[in-house]
Short mmCIF file of N, CA, C and O in Angstrom, two decimals:
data_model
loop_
_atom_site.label_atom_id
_atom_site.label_comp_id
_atom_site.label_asym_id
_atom_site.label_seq_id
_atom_site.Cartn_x
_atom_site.Cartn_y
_atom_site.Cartn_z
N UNK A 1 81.12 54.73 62.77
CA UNK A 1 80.58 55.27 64.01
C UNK A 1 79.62 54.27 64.63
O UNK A 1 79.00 53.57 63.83
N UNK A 2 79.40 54.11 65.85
CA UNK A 2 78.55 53.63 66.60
C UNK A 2 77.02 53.94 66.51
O UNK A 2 76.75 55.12 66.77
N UNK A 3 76.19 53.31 66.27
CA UNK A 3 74.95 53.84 66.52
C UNK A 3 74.35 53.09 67.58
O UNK A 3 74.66 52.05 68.16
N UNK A 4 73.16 54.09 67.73
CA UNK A 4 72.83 53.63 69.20
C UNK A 4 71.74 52.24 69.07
O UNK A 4 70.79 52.13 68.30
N UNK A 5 72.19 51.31 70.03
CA UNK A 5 70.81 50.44 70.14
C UNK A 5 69.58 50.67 70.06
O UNK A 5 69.21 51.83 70.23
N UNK A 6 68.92 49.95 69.86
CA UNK A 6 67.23 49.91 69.95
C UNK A 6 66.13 49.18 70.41
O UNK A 6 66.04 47.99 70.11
N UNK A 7 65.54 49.55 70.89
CA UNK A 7 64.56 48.86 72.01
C UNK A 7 64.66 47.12 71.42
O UNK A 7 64.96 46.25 72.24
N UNK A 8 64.38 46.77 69.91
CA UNK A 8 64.37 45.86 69.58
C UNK A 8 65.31 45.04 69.87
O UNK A 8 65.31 44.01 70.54
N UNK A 9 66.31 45.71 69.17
CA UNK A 9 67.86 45.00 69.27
C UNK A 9 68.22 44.56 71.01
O UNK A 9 68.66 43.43 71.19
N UNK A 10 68.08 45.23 71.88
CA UNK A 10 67.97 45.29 73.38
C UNK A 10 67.46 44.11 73.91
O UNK A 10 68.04 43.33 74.68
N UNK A 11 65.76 43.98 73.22
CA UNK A 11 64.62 42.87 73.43
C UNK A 11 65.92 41.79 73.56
O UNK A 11 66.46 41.23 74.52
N UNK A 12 66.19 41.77 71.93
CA UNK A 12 66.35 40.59 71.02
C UNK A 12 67.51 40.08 72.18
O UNK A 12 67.52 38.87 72.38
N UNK A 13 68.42 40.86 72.90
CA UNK A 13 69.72 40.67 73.53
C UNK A 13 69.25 40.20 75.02
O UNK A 13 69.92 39.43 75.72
N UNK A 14 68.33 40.62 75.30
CA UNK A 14 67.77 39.55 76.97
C UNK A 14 67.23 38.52 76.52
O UNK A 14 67.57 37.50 77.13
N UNK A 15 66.26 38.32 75.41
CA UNK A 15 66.30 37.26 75.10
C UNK A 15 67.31 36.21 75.32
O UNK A 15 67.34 35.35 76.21
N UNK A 16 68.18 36.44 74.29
CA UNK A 16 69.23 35.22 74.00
C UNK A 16 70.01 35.21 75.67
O UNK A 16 70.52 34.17 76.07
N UNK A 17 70.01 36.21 76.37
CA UNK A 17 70.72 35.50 78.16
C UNK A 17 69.58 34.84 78.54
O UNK A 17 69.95 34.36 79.61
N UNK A 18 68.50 34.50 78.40
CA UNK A 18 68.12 33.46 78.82
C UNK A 18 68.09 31.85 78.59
O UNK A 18 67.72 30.81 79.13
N UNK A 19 68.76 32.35 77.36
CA UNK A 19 69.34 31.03 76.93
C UNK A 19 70.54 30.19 77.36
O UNK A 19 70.76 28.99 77.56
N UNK A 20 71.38 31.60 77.42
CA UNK A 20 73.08 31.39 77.97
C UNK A 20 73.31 31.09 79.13
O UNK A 20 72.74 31.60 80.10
N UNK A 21 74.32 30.08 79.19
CA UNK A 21 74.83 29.94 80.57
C UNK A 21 75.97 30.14 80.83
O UNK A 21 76.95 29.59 80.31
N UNK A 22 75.96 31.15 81.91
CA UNK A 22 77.24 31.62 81.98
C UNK A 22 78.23 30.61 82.85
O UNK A 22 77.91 29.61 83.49
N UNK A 23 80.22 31.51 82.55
CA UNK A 23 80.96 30.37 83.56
C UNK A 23 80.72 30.21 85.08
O UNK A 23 80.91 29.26 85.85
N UNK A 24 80.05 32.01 85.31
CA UNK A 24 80.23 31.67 86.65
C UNK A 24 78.47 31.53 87.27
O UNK A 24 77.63 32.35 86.92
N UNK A 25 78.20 30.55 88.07
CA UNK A 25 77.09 30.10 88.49
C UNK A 25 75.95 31.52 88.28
O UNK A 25 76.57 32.57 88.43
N UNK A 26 74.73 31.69 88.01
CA UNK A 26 73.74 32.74 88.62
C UNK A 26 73.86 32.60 90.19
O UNK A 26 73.84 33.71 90.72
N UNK A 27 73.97 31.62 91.02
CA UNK A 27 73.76 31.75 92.79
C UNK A 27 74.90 32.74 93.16
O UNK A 27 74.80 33.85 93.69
N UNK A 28 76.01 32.06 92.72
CA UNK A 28 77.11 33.36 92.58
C UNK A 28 77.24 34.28 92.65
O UNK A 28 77.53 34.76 93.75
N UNK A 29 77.11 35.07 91.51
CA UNK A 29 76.40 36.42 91.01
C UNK A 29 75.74 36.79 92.21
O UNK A 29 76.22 37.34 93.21
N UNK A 30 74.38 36.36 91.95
CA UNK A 30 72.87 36.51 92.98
C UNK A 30 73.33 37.21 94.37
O UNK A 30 72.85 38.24 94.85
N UNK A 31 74.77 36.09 95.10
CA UNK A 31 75.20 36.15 96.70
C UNK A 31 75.93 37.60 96.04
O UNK A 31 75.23 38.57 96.31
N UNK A 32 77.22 37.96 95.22
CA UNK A 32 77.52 39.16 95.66
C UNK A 32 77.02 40.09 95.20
O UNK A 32 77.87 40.94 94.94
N UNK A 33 75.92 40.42 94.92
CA UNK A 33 74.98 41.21 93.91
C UNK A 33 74.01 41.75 95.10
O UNK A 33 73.62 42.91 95.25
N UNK A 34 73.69 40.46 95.99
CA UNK A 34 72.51 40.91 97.29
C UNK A 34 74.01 41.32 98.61
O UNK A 34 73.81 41.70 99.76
N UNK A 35 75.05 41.15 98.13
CA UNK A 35 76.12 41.69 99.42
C UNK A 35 76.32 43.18 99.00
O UNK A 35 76.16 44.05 99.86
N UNK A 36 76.68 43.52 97.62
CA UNK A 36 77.10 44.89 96.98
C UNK A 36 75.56 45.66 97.34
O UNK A 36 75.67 46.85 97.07
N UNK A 37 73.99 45.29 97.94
CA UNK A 37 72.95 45.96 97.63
C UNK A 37 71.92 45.26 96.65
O UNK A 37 70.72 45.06 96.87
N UNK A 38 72.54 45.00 95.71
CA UNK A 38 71.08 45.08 94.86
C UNK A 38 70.48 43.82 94.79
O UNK A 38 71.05 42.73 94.65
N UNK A 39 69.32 44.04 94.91
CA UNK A 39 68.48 42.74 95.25
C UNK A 39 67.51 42.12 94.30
O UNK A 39 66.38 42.52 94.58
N UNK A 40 67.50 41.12 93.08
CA UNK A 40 66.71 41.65 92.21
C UNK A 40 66.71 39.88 91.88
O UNK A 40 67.51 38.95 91.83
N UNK A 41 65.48 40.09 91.72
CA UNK A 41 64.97 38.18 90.70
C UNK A 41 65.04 38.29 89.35
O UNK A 41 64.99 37.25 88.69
N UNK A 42 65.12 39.18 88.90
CA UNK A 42 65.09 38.94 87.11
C UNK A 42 66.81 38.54 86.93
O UNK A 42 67.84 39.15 87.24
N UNK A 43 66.52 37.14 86.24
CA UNK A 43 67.43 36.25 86.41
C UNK A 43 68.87 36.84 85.18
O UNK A 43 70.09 36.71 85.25
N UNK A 44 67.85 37.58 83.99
CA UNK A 44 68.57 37.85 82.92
C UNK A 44 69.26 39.28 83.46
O UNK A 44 69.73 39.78 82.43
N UNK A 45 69.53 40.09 84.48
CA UNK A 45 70.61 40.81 85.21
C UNK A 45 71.32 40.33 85.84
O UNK A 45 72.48 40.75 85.89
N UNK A 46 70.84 39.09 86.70
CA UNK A 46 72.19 38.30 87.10
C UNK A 46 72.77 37.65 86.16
O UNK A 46 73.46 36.80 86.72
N UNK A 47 72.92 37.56 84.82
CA UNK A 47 73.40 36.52 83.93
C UNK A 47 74.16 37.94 82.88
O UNK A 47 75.23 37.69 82.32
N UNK A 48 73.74 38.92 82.75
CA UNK A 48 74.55 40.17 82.24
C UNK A 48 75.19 40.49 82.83
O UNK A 48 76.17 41.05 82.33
N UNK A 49 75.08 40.37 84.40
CA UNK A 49 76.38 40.89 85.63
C UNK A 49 77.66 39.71 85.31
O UNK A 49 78.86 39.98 85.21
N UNK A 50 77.17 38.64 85.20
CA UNK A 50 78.05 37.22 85.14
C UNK A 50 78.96 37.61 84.02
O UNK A 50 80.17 37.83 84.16
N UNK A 51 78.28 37.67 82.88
CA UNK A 51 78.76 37.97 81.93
C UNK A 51 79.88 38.95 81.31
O UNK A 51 80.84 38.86 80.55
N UNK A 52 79.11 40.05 82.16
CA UNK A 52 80.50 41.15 82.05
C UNK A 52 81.84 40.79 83.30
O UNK A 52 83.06 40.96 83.34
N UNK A 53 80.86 40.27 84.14
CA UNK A 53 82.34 39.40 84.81
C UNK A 53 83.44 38.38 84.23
O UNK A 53 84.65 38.59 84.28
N UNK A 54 82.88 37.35 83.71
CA UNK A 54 83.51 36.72 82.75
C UNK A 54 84.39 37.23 81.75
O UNK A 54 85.47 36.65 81.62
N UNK A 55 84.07 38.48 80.81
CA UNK A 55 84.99 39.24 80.31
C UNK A 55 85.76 39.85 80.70
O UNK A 55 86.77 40.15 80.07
N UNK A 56 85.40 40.32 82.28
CA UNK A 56 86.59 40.85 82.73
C UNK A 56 87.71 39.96 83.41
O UNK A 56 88.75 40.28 83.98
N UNK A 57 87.17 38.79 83.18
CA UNK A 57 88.14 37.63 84.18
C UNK A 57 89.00 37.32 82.80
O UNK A 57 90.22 37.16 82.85
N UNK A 58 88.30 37.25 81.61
CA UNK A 58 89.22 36.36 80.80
C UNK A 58 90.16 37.81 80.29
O UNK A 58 91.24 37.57 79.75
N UNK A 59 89.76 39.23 80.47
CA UNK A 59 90.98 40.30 79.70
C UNK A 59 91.81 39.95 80.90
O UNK A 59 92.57 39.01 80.73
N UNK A 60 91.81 40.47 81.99
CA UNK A 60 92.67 39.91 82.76
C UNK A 60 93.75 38.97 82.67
O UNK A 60 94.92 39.35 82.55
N UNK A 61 93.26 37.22 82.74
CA UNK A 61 94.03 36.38 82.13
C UNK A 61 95.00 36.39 81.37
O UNK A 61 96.17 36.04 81.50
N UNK A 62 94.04 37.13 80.00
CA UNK A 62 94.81 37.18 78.78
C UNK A 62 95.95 38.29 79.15
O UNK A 62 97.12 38.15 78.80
N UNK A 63 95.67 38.96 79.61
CA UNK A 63 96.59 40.56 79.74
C UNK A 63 97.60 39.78 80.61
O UNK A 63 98.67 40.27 80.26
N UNK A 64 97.88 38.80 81.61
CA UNK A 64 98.46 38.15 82.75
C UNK A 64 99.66 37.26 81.43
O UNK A 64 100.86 37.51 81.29
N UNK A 65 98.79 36.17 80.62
CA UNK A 65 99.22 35.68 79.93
C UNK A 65 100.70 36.57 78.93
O UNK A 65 101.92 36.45 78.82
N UNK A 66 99.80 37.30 78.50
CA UNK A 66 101.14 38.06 77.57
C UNK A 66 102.02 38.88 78.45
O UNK A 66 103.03 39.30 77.89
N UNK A 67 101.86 39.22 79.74
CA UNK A 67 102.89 40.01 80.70
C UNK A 67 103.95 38.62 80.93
O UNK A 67 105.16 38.67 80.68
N UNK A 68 103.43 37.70 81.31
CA UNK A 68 104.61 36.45 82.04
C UNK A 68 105.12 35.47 80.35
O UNK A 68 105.94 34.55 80.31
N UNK A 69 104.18 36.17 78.89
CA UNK A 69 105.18 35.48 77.64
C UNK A 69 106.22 36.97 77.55
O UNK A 69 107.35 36.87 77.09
N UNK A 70 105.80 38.01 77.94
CA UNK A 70 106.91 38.62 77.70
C UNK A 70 108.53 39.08 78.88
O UNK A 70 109.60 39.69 78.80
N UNK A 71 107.70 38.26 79.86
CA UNK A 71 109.00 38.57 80.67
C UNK A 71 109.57 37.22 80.77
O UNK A 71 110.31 37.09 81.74
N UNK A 72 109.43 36.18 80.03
CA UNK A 72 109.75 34.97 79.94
C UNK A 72 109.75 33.98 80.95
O UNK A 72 109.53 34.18 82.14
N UNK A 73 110.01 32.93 80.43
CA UNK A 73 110.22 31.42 81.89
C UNK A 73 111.37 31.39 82.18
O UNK A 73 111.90 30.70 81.30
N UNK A 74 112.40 31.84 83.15
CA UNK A 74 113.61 31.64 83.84
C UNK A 74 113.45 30.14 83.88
O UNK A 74 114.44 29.43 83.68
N UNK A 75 112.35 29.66 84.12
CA UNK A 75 112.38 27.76 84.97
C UNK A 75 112.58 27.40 83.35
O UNK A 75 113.43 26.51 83.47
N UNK A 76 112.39 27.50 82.19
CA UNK A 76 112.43 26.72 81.19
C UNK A 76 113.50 26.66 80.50
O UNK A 76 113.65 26.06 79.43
N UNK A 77 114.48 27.43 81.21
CA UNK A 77 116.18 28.25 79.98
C UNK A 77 116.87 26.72 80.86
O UNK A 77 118.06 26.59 80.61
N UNK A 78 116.41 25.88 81.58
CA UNK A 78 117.72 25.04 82.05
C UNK A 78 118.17 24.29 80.93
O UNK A 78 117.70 24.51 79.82
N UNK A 79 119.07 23.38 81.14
CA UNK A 79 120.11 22.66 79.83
C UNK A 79 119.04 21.41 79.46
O UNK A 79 118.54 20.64 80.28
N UNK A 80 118.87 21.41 78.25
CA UNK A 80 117.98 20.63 77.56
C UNK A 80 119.10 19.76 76.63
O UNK A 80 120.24 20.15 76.36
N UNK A 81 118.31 18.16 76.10
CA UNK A 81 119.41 17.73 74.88
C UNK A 81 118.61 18.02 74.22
O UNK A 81 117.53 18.55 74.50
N UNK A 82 119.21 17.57 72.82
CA UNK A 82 118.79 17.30 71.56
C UNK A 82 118.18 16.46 71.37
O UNK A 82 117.12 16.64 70.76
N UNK A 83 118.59 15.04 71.85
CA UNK A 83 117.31 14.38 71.79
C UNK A 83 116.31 13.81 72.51
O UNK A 83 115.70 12.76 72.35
N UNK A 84 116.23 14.80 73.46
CA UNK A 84 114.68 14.24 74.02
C UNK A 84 113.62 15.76 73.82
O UNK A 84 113.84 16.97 73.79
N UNK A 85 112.41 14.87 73.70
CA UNK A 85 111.36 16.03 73.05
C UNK A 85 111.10 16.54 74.47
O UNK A 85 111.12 16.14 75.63
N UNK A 86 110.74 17.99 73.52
CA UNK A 86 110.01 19.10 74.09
C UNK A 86 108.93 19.02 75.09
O UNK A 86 107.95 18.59 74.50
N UNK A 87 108.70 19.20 76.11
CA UNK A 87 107.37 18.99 76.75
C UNK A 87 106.52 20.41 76.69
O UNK A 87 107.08 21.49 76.86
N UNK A 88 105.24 20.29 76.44
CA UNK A 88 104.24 21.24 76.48
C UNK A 88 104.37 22.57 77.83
O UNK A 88 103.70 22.47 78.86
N UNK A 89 105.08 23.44 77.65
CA UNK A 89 105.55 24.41 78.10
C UNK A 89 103.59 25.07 79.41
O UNK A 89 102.60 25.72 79.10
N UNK A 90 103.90 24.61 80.29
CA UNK A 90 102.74 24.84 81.59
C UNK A 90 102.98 26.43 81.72
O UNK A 90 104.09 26.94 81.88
N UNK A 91 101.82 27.08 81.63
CA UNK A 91 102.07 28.62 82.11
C UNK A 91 101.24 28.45 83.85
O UNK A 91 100.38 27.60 84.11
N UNK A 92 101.82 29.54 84.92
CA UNK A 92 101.54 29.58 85.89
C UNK A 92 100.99 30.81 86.27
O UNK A 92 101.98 31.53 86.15
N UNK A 93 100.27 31.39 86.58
CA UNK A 93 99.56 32.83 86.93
C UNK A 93 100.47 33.36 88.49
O UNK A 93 100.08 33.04 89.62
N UNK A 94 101.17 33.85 88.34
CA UNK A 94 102.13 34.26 89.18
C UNK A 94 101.43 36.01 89.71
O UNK A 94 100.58 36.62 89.06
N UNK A 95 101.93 36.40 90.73
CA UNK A 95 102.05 37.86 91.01
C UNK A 95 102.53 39.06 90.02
O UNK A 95 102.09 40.14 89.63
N UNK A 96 103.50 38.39 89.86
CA UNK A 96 104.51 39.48 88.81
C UNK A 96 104.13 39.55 87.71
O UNK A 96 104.68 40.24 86.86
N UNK A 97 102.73 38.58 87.44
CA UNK A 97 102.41 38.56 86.20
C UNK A 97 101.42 39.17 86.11
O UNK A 97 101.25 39.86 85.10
N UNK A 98 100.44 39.11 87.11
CA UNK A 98 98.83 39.56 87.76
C UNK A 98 98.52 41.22 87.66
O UNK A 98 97.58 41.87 87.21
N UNK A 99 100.06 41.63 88.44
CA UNK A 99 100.11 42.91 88.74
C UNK A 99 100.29 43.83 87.54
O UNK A 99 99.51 44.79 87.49
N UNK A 100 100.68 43.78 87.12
CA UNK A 100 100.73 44.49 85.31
C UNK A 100 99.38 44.95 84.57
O UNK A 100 99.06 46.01 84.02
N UNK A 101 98.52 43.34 84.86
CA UNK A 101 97.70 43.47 84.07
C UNK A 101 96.35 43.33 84.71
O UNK A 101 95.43 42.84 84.06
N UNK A 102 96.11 43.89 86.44
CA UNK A 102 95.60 44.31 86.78
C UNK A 102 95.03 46.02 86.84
O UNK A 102 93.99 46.68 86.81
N UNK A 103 96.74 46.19 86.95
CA UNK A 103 97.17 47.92 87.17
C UNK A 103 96.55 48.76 85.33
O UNK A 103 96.19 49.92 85.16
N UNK A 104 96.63 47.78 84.40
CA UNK A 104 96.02 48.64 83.23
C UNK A 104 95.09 48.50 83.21
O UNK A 104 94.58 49.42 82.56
N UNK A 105 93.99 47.42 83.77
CA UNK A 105 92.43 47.65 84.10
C UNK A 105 92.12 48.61 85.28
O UNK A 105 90.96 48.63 85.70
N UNK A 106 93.40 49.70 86.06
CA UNK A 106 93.16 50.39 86.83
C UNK A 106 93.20 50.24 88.74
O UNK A 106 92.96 50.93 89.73
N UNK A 107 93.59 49.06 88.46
CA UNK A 107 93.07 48.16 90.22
C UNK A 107 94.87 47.90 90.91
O UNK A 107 95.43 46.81 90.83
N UNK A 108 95.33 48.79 91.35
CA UNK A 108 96.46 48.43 92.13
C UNK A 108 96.45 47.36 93.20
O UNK A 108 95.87 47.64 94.25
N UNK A 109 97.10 45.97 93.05
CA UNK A 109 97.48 45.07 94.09
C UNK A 109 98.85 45.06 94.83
O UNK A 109 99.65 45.35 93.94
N UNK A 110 99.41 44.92 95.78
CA UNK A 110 100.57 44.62 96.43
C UNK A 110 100.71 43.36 96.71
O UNK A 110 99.87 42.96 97.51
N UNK A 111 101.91 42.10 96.12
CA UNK A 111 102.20 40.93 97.32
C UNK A 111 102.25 41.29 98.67
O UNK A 111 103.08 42.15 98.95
N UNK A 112 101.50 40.80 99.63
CA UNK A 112 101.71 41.18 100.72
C UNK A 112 103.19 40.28 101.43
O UNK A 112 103.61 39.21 101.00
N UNK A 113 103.67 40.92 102.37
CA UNK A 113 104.85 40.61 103.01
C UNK A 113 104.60 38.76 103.12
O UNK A 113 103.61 38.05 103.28
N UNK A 114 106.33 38.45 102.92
CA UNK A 114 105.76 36.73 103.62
C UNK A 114 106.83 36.63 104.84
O UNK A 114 108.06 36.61 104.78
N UNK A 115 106.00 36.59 105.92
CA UNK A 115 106.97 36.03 107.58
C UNK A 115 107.01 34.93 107.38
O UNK A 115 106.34 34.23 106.63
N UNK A 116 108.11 34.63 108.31
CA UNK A 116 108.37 33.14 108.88
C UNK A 116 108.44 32.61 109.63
O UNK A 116 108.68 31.41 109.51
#
């Protein structure tokens, strides 16, 4: 079971974000943090906002990643020989891949139409 935090344990955890640097800038954060409303200088909430952003960027990814290994590379099935080596297989973050694993974090996207 979970038990609940404690003031200490809490301390001990703003502490160490002031140490950390997150991927995505604090100014970052800061700009859509003062656009969403909240307006705030304590640097170690913009660096916990970052943070839980960051996790949600990399489940994402990852969730993107295993949608486009499981619907496979059509571009990689072309006729290969035998003897020339393998090249390091490039993954691409596609739509068809995005949308899957957006929609189970809850967030419906559409490709929008393409004119010509």
């Amino acid at each position: 079971m979970n038990q609940p935090i404690t003031g200490d344990e809490l301390l001990n955890f703003f502490k160490t974000l002031d140490d950390y640097a997150p991927t995505l800038p604090d100014s970052l954060t800061a700009h859509y943090l003062s656009q969403a409303g909240l307006h705030t200088s304590d640097p170690r909430i913009i660096r916990l906002v970052s943070l839980a952003a960051q996790k949600f960027i990399t489940e994402v990814a990852s969730d993107a990643l295993t949608h486009s290994q499981m619907r496979g590379n059509p571009a990689g099935s072309s006729g290969s020989s035998g003897n020339k080596k393998s090249k390091e297989k490039k993954n691409c973050l596609r739509m068809e891949d995005l949308q899957p694993a957006l929609a189970d974090m809850g967030i419906q996207v559409k490709k929008p139409a393409y004119y010509m």
